[in-house]
Short mmCIF file of C-alpha atoms in Angstrom, two decimals:
data_model
loop_
_atom_site.label_atom_id
_atom_site.label_comp_id
_atom_site.label_asym_id
_atom_site.label_seq_id
_atom_site.Cartn_x
_atom_site.Cartn_y
_atom_site.Cartn_z
CA MET A 34 12.21 -38.36 -4.97
CA THR A 35 13.10 -35.71 -2.43
CA ASN A 36 14.12 -32.36 -3.88
CA TRP A 37 16.78 -30.85 -1.62
CA ARG A 38 17.81 -28.15 -4.07
CA PRO A 39 15.66 -25.30 -2.61
CA ALA A 40 17.17 -25.95 0.83
CA ALA A 41 20.68 -26.09 -0.67
CA LEU A 42 20.10 -22.79 -2.48
CA LEU A 43 18.78 -21.17 0.69
CA SER A 44 21.85 -22.45 2.57
CA LEU A 45 24.15 -20.89 -0.04
CA ALA A 46 22.21 -17.64 0.35
CA ALA A 47 22.71 -17.79 4.12
CA LEU A 48 26.45 -18.41 3.70
CA ALA A 49 26.68 -15.47 1.28
CA THR A 50 24.88 -13.30 3.84
CA MET A 51 27.36 -14.38 6.52
CA LEU A 52 30.26 -13.53 4.20
CA GLY A 53 28.80 -10.14 3.38
CA ALA A 54 28.23 -9.37 7.06
CA TYR A 55 31.78 -10.47 7.93
CA LEU A 56 33.28 -8.24 5.24
CA ALA A 57 31.15 -5.36 6.48
CA GLY A 58 32.41 -5.78 10.04
CA ALA A 59 29.48 -7.51 11.73
CA PRO A 60 30.13 -8.80 15.28
CA PRO A 61 31.38 -12.42 15.15
CA GLY A 62 28.85 -13.47 17.79
CA ARG A 63 25.95 -12.30 15.62
CA ILE A 64 27.32 -14.22 12.63
CA ALA A 65 27.73 -17.32 14.80
CA VAL A 66 24.08 -17.14 15.93
CA TYR A 67 23.02 -16.92 12.29
CA GLY A 68 25.15 -19.97 11.51
CA GLY A 69 23.42 -21.79 14.35
CA ALA A 70 20.06 -20.87 12.85
CA LEU A 71 21.21 -22.32 9.52
CA ALA A 72 21.97 -25.65 11.22
CA ALA A 73 18.65 -25.50 13.09
CA GLY A 74 16.86 -24.84 9.80
CA TRP A 75 18.13 -28.13 8.36
CA LEU A 76 17.09 -29.89 11.58
CA LEU A 77 13.56 -28.48 11.32
CA LEU A 78 13.37 -29.50 7.67
CA GLY A 79 14.38 -33.05 8.57
CA LEU A 80 11.89 -33.26 11.44
CA ARG A 81 9.04 -32.10 9.21
CA ARG A 82 9.85 -34.86 6.74
CA LEU A 83 9.60 -37.46 9.51
CA LEU A 84 6.47 -36.23 11.29
CA PRO A 85 2.99 -37.15 10.02
CA PRO A 86 0.63 -34.32 9.03
CA LEU A 87 -0.84 -32.53 12.04
CA HIS A 88 -4.56 -32.01 12.57
CA ALA A 89 -5.78 -28.55 11.57
CA ALA A 90 -6.57 -27.78 15.22
CA TRP A 91 -2.84 -27.36 15.81
CA LEU A 92 -3.04 -24.21 13.64
CA LEU A 93 -4.54 -22.39 16.62
CA LEU A 94 -1.25 -22.88 18.48
CA VAL A 95 0.46 -20.50 16.03
CA PRO A 96 -1.31 -17.27 17.12
CA MET A 97 -0.93 -18.34 20.76
CA LEU A 98 2.85 -18.59 20.35
CA ILE A 99 2.93 -15.31 18.43
CA ALA A 100 1.12 -13.61 21.32
CA LEU A 101 3.29 -15.26 24.01
CA PRO A 102 6.02 -12.53 24.01
CA MET A 103 3.42 -10.04 25.26
CA LEU A 104 3.20 -12.12 28.44
CA THR A 105 6.83 -13.13 28.87
CA GLY A 106 8.81 -10.23 27.37
CA PRO A 107 11.35 -8.84 26.90
CA GLU A 108 10.02 -5.40 25.95
CA PHE A 109 12.13 -3.10 23.79
CA GLU A 110 11.03 0.49 23.17
CA GLY A 111 7.38 -0.39 23.74
CA ALA A 112 7.39 -3.57 21.61
CA SER A 113 7.08 -7.15 22.86
CA ARG A 114 7.63 -9.48 19.91
CA TRP A 115 10.59 -11.63 21.00
CA LEU A 116 11.06 -14.80 23.04
CA PRO A 117 14.39 -15.35 24.80
CA ILE A 118 15.86 -18.78 24.01
CA GLY A 119 19.05 -18.83 26.06
CA PRO A 120 21.21 -15.92 24.88
CA VAL A 121 19.17 -15.57 21.66
CA ARG A 122 15.94 -13.63 21.14
CA LEU A 123 13.64 -15.14 18.53
CA GLN A 124 10.60 -13.60 16.85
CA PRO A 125 7.87 -16.29 16.77
CA ALA A 126 5.78 -14.53 14.11
CA LEU A 127 8.54 -14.65 11.48
CA ILE A 128 9.18 -18.32 12.24
CA LEU A 129 5.63 -19.68 12.47
CA LEU A 130 3.51 -17.64 10.04
CA PRO A 131 4.92 -19.50 6.98
CA LEU A 132 3.49 -22.75 8.41
CA LEU A 133 0.13 -21.07 8.90
CA LEU A 134 0.04 -19.58 5.41
CA ASP A 135 0.99 -22.87 3.77
CA ALA A 136 -1.76 -24.83 5.54
CA PRO A 137 -4.87 -25.95 3.63
CA ARG A 138 -7.60 -23.33 3.49
CA SER A 139 -10.10 -23.95 6.27
CA ARG A 140 -12.17 -22.16 8.87
CA LEU A 141 -9.51 -22.87 11.51
CA GLN A 142 -6.80 -21.39 9.29
CA ALA A 143 -8.88 -18.24 8.77
CA ILE A 144 -9.42 -17.90 12.52
CA ALA A 145 -5.71 -18.45 13.22
CA VAL A 146 -4.72 -15.81 10.64
CA LEU A 147 -7.17 -13.27 12.06
CA VAL A 148 -6.03 -13.84 15.67
CA SER A 149 -2.39 -13.62 14.52
CA MET A 150 -3.11 -10.24 12.90
CA ILE A 151 -4.64 -8.95 16.12
CA ALA A 152 -1.64 -10.22 18.13
CA LEU A 153 0.76 -8.45 15.76
CA ILE A 154 -1.13 -5.19 16.28
CA PHE A 155 -0.87 -5.33 20.04
CA GLN A 156 2.83 -6.32 20.12
CA PRO A 157 3.17 -4.07 17.96
CA ASP A 158 4.88 -5.54 14.88
CA TRP A 159 3.90 -3.52 11.83
CA GLY A 160 6.62 -5.12 9.65
CA THR A 161 5.37 -8.69 10.04
CA PHE A 162 1.77 -7.49 9.87
CA PHE A 163 2.52 -5.84 6.51
CA ALA A 164 4.11 -9.10 5.31
CA LEU A 165 1.02 -11.06 6.40
CA ALA A 166 -1.33 -8.58 4.71
CA SER A 167 0.78 -8.89 1.54
CA ALA A 168 0.36 -12.68 1.62
CA LEU A 169 -3.43 -12.33 1.71
CA ILE A 170 -3.51 -10.39 -1.56
CA ILE A 171 -3.81 -13.74 -3.32
CA LEU A 172 -7.31 -14.12 -1.81
CA VAL A 173 -8.67 -11.03 -3.60
CA PRO A 174 -9.92 -12.86 -6.76
CA SER A 175 -11.58 -15.59 -4.68
CA GLU A 176 -15.33 -15.95 -4.91
CA ARG A 177 -15.64 -17.32 -1.38
CA LEU A 178 -17.05 -14.87 1.14
CA ARG A 179 -14.65 -16.09 3.83
CA ASP A 180 -11.62 -15.20 1.70
CA ARG A 181 -12.98 -11.76 0.90
CA LEU A 182 -13.66 -11.14 4.58
CA MET A 183 -10.06 -12.13 5.41
CA VAL A 184 -8.71 -9.53 2.97
CA ALA A 185 -11.13 -6.88 4.25
CA ALA A 186 -10.09 -7.63 7.84
CA ALA A 187 -6.41 -7.39 6.91
CA LEU A 188 -6.87 -4.01 5.22
CA ALA A 189 -8.97 -2.68 8.11
CA LEU A 190 -6.45 -3.80 10.72
CA LEU A 191 -3.60 -2.46 8.61
CA ALA A 192 -5.28 0.95 8.57
CA VAL A 193 -5.53 0.80 12.36
CA HIS A 194 -1.91 -0.27 12.68
CA LEU A 195 -0.32 2.38 10.47
CA SER A 196 1.39 4.27 13.28
CA THR A 197 4.91 5.64 13.40
CA GLU A 198 7.40 3.54 15.36
CA THR A 199 10.62 5.02 16.70
CA ALA A 200 12.49 1.81 17.50
CA THR A 201 16.25 1.86 17.07
CA THR A 202 17.50 -0.03 14.01
CA VAL A 203 19.75 -3.02 14.74
CA ARG A 204 22.55 -2.98 12.19
CA PHE A 205 23.17 -6.13 10.11
CA ILE A 206 19.65 -7.36 10.96
CA GLU A 207 17.32 -4.49 10.04
CA ASN A 208 17.34 -2.00 7.16
CA VAL A 209 20.24 -3.82 5.49
CA LEU A 210 19.21 -2.70 1.99
CA THR A 211 19.17 0.98 2.97
CA ASP A 212 22.56 0.56 4.69
CA LEU A 213 24.39 -1.00 1.73
CA GLN A 214 26.08 2.26 0.75
CA THR A 215 28.19 2.01 3.91
CA PHE A 216 29.39 -1.53 3.13
CA PRO A 217 32.55 -2.35 1.13
CA LEU A 218 32.22 -3.61 -2.45
CA GLY A 219 32.92 -7.22 -1.50
CA SER A 220 30.06 -7.32 1.00
CA ILE A 221 27.68 -5.71 -1.51
CA LEU A 222 28.51 -8.44 -4.03
CA ALA A 223 28.02 -11.13 -1.37
CA TYR A 224 24.65 -9.65 -0.38
CA GLY A 225 23.64 -9.52 -4.04
CA ALA A 226 24.48 -13.21 -4.40
CA ALA A 227 22.46 -13.97 -1.25
CA LEU A 228 19.41 -12.15 -2.62
CA VAL A 229 19.56 -13.98 -5.95
CA LEU A 230 20.11 -17.40 -4.36
CA GLY A 231 17.38 -16.87 -1.78
CA ALA A 232 14.84 -15.73 -4.36
CA TRP A 233 15.81 -18.73 -6.51
CA ALA A 234 15.25 -21.07 -3.55
CA LEU A 235 11.74 -19.71 -2.98
CA ALA A 236 10.85 -20.04 -6.66
CA GLU A 237 12.60 -23.38 -7.34
CA ASP A 238 10.08 -25.81 -8.86
CA HIS A 239 7.29 -23.84 -7.18
CA ALA A 240 8.98 -24.68 -3.88
CA THR A 241 6.82 -22.18 -2.05
CA SER A 242 3.24 -21.10 -2.56
CA THR A 243 2.42 -17.68 -3.96
CA SER A 244 1.16 -16.53 -0.56
CA LEU A 245 4.53 -17.36 1.02
CA GLN A 246 6.42 -15.58 -1.74
CA LEU A 247 4.21 -12.53 -1.18
CA PHE A 248 4.82 -12.79 2.58
CA TRP A 249 8.60 -12.62 2.22
CA GLY A 250 8.34 -9.93 -0.44
CA GLY A 251 6.22 -7.90 1.96
CA ALA A 252 8.74 -8.47 4.76
CA LEU A 253 11.55 -7.28 2.49
CA LEU A 254 9.58 -4.17 1.55
CA ALA A 255 8.72 -3.46 5.20
CA SER A 256 12.42 -3.56 6.09
CA LEU A 257 12.99 -0.69 3.66
CA ILE A 258 10.56 1.63 5.43
CA GLY A 259 10.87 0.70 9.10
CA PRO A 260 13.05 -0.93 11.78
CA TYR A 261 12.25 -4.51 10.80
CA PRO A 262 14.41 -7.55 9.97
CA THR A 263 15.58 -7.82 6.36
CA PRO A 264 14.93 -11.39 5.17
CA LEU A 265 17.69 -13.08 3.13
CA LEU A 266 20.22 -10.29 3.75
CA GLY A 267 19.93 -9.58 7.47
CA LEU A 268 21.45 -11.73 10.20
CA SER A 269 18.00 -12.49 11.60
CA ALA A 270 17.90 -16.03 12.98
CA SER A 271 14.09 -15.83 13.10
CA ALA A 272 13.79 -14.89 9.42
CA LEU A 273 16.16 -17.68 8.39
CA LEU A 274 14.19 -20.28 10.38
CA GLY A 275 10.97 -18.97 8.84
CA LEU A 276 12.46 -19.24 5.36
CA PHE A 277 13.39 -22.87 5.98
CA LEU A 278 9.85 -23.54 7.17
CA SER A 279 8.62 -21.97 3.92
CA LEU A 280 10.28 -24.73 1.89
CA PRO A 281 8.38 -27.93 1.14
CA ALA A 282 9.28 -30.59 3.69
CA LYS A 283 7.58 -33.45 1.88
CA ASP A 284 4.94 -34.24 -0.70
CA ARG A 285 2.14 -33.96 1.85
CA ALA A 286 1.31 -30.81 3.82
CA THR A 287 2.45 -30.15 7.38
CA PHE A 288 -1.20 -29.68 8.39
CA LYS A 289 -4.13 -31.72 7.11
CA ALA A 290 -7.48 -30.10 6.50
#
């Protein structure tokens, strides 16, 4: 029997975020885009339930799409991590990395993760890189040499990537947690409800793997210390789409080993 409750909880979290942003004075257009991402999230969830599992070779498409903004732009304050989709700019890494992390462990997955890390360095996107490195913590106890090498590579690349970025923060999308003191009480309560509901959705009946939970925890932490999207609470269409792709679409995996 299909369990729709994680998706329903995530939808309630998104609606609470929209309410909090509205009460805090967010631009209506930005709220509308987030609402469109909510609808698109349900569409993606439905499509994943209908499609058969993809061959593991398709995993290599993920780092290619993550790197695509470096070729197409736009560039903002030295960073190229967005793809323009009509009037909306989406961040492929936040959308696609959950699919990569949830795939069965294989040599192709390890290659795709490593290439994705390198792409994030050159964009640069320290926030998503930190989230990806956080997700790989689960590999530390592994006895397989490949897993240990993945963690070592993540830590080495993270050391290389620890540089100060001076990008301007986009209000209602980035640094939302550090900006809460400027929001009215009603919006703070709505954001609190969104955080609880979103965390519940990710934990519901083990709806998401530990690596995905660590990924979104790392993304949330990164948004506290840099100009990066705040998952669950920020009006980031990319983060919301990525959260929907973190939920189980069916009993079988999206990718087969």
